[in-house]
mmCIF file of C-alpha atoms in Angstrom:
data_model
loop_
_atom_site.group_PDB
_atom_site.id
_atom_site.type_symbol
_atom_site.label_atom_id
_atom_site.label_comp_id
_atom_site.label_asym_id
_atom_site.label_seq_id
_atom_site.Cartn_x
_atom_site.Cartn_y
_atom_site.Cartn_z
ATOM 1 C CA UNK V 1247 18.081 20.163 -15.746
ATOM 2 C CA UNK V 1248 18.967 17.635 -13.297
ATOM 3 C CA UNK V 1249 18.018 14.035 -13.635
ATOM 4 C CA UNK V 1250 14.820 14.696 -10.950
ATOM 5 C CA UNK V 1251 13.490 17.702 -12.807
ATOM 6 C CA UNK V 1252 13.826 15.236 -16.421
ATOM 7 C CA UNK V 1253 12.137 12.557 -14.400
ATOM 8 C CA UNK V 1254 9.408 14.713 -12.812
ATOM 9 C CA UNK V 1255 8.834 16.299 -16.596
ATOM 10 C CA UNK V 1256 8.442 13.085 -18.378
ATOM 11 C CA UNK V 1257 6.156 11.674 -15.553
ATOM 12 C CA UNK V 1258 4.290 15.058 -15.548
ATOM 13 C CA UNK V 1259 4.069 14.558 -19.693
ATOM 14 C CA UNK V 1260 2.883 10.891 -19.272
ATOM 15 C CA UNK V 1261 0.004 11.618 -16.760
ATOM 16 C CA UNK V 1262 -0.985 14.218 -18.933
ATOM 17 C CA UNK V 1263 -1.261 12.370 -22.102
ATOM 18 C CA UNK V 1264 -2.310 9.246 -20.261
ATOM 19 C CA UNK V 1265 -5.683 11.576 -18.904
ATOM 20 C CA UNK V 1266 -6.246 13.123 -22.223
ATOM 21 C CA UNK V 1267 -6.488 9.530 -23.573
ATOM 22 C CA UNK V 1268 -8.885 8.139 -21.649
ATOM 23 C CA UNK V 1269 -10.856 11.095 -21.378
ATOM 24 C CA UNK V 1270 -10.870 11.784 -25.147
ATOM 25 C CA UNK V 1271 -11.854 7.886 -25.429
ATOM 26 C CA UNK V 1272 -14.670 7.849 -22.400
ATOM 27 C CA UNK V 1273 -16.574 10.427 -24.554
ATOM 28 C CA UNK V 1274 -16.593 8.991 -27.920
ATOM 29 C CA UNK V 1275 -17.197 5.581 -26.593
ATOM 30 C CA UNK V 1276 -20.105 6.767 -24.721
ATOM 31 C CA UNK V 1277 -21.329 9.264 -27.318
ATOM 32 C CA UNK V 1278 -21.746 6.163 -29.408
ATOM 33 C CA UNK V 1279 -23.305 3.934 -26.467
ATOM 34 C CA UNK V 1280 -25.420 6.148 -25.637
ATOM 35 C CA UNK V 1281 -26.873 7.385 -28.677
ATOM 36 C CA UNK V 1282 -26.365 3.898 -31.306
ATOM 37 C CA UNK V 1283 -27.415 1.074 -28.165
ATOM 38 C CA UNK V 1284 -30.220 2.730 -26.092
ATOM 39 C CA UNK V 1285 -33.111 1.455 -27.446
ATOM 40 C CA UNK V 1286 -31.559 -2.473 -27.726
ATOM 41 C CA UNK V 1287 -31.982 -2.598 -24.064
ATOM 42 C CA UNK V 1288 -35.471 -2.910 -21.477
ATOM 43 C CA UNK V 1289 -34.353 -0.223 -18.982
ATOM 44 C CA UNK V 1290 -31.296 3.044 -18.991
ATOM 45 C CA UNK V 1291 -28.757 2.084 -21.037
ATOM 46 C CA UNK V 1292 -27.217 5.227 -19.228
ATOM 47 C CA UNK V 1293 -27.421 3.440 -15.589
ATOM 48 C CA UNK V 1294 -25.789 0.823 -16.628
ATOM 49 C CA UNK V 1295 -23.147 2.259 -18.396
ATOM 50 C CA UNK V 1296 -22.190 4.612 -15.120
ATOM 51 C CA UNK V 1297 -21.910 1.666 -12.744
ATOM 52 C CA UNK V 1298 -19.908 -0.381 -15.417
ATOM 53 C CA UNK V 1299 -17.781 2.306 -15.748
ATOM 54 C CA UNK V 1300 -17.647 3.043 -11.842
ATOM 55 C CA UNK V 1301 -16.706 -0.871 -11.315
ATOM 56 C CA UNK V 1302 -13.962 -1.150 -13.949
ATOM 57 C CA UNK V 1303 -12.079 2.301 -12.402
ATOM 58 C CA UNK V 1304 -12.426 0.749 -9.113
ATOM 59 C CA UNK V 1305 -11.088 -2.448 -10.043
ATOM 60 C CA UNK V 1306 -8.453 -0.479 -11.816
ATOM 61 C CA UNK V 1307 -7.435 1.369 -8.971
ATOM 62 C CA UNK V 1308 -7.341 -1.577 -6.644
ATOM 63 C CA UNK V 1309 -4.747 -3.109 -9.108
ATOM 64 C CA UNK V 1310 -3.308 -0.496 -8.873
ATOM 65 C CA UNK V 1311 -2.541 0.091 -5.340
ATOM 66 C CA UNK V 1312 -1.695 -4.069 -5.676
ATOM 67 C CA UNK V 1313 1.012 -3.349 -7.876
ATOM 68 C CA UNK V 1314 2.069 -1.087 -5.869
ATOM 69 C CA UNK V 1315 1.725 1.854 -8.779
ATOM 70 C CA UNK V 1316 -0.341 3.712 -6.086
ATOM 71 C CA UNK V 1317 -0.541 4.162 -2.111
ATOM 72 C CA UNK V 1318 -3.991 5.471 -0.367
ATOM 73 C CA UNK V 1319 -5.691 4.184 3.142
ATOM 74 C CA UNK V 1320 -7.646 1.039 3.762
ATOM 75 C CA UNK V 1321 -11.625 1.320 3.143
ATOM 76 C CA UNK V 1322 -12.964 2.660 6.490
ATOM 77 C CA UNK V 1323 -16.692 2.977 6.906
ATOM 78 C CA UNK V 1324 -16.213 6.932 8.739
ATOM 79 C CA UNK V 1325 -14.967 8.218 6.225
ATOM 80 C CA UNK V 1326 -17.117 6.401 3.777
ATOM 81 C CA UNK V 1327 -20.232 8.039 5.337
ATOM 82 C CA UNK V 1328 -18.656 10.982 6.045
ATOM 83 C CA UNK V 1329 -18.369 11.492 2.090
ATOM 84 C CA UNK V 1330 -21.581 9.678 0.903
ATOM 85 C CA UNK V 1331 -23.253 12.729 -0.389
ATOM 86 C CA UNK V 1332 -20.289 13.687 -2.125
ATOM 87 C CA UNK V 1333 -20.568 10.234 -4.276
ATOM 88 C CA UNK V 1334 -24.108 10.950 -4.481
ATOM 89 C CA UNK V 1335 -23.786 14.418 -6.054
ATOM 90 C CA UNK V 1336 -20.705 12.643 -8.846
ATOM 91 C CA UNK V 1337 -22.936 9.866 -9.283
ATOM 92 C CA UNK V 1338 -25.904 12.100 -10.496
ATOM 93 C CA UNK V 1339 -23.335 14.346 -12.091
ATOM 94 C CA UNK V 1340 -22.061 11.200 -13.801
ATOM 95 C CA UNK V 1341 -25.633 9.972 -14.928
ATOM 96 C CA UNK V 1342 -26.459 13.075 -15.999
ATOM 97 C CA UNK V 1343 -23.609 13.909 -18.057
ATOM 98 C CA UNK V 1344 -24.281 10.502 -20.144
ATOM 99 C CA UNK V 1345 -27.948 11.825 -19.943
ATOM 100 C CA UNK V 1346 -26.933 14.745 -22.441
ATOM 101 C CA UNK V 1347 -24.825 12.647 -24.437
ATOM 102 C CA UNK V 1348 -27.560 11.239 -26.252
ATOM 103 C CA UNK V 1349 -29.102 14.209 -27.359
ATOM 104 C CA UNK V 1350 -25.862 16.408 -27.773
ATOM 105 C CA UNK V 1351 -22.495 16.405 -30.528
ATOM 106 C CA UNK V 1352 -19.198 15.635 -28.480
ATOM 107 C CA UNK V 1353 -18.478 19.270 -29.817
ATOM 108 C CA UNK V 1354 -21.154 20.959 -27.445
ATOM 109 C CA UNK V 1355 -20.952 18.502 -24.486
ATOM 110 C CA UNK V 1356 -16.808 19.094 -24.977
ATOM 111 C CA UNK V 1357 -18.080 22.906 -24.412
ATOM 112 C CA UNK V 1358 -20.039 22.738 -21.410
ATOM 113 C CA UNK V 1359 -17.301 20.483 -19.632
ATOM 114 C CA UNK V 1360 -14.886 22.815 -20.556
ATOM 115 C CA UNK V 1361 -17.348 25.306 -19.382
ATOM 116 C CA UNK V 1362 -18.150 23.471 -16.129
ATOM 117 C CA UNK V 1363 -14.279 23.385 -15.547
ATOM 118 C CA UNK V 1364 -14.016 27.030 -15.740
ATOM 119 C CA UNK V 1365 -17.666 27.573 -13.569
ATOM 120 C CA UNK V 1366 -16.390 25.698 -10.767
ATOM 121 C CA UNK V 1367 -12.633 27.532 -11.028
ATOM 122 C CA UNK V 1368 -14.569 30.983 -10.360
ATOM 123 C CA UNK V 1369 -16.876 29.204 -7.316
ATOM 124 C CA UNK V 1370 -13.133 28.421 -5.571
ATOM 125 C CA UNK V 1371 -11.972 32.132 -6.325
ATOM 126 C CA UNK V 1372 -15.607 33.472 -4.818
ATOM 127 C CA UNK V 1373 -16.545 30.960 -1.916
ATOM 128 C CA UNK V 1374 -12.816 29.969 -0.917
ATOM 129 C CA UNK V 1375 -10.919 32.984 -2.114
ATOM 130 C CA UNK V 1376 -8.331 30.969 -3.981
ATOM 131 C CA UNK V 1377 -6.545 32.640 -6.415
ATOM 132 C CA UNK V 1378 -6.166 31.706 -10.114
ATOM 133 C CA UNK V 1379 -2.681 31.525 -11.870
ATOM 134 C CA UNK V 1380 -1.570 32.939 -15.360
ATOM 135 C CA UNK V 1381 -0.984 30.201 -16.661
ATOM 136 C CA UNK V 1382 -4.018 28.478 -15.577
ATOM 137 C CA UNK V 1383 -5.920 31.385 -17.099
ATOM 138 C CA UNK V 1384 -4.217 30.184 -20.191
ATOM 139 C CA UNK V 1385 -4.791 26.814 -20.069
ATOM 140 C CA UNK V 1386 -8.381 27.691 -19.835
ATOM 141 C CA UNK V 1387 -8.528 30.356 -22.398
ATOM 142 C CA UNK V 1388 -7.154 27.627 -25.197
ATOM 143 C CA UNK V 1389 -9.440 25.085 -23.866
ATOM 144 C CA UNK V 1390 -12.278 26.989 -24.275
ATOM 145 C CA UNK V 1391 -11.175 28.876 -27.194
ATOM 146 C CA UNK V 1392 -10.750 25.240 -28.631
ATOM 147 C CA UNK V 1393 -14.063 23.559 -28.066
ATOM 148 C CA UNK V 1394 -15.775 26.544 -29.258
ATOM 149 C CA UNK V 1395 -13.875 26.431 -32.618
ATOM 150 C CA UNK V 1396 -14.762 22.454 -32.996
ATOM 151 C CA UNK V 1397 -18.720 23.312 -31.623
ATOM 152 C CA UNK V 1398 -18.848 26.210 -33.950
ATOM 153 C CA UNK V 1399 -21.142 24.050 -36.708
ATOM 154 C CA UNK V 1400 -23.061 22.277 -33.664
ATOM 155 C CA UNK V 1401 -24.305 24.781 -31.704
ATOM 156 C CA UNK V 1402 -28.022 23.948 -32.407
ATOM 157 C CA UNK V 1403 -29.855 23.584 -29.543
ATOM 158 C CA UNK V 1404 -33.370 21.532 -29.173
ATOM 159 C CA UNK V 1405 -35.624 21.111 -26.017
ATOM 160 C CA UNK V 1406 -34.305 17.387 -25.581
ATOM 161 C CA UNK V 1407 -30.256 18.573 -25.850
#
């Protein structure tokens, strides 16, 4: 390997591990939010937790792009309309998926992301007529494989979750 292919592979490796982090950490720190703090509070613990969250990552990413870690346009209101419903739809996606944290085991809500990830892969393949590589079959087929193994003493299911 040349020093390019060494330097693509570690940053490749660091991204990786640096997204499994936080995402590991988001849902066990809101597992426990959300199910531990909700009643403490006059209102939706939930709510608030999204646009906390939303205003940290922004205020990450503008640090970001500060430092010079990052390049991407200048705010422009176009395109900000233009994709409005689009933050509308994550934003209820968001709320929602804290929503069902509350009333389901990181196990099962691990599952139906997973799940979700795999939904949305086949929608591409259908709607757009993208096509699916081996390895990304793979990738999915452990994932899933995976969550179901660590769900497979939580899969009770109640009308709340």
């Amino acid at each position: 390997k040349g020093d390019g292919e060494s330097s693509s592979f570690s940053k490749s490796v660091i991204a990786s591990t640096m997204y499994s982090g936080c995402s590991i950490g988001m849902v066990l720190v809101n597992k426990s939010l959300a199910s531990s703090y909700n009643h403490l509070i006059d209102g939706d613990l939930n709510i608030l937790l999204v646009v906390f969250q939303a205003v940290t990552a922004v205020i990450c990413v503008e640090f970001s792009k500060f430092m010079g870690w990052v390049e991407y346009p200048n705010f422009n209101t176009r395109t900000a309309r233009l994709w409005a419903p689009v933050n509308l739809f994550f934003c209820g996606m968001l709320f929602t998926g804290m929503a069902s944290m509350q009333h389901n085991s990181v196990p099962m809500v691990t599952v139906f992301k997973n799940i979700t990830n795999i939904m949305t892969t086949i929608g591409d393949c259908i709607l757009y007529g993208a096509s699916i590589e081996l390895l990304v079959m793979a990738a999915f087929g452990i994932m899933l494989l995976g969550a179901i193994f660590a769900a497979r003493n939580d899969a009770d299911v109640t009308q709340t979750g």
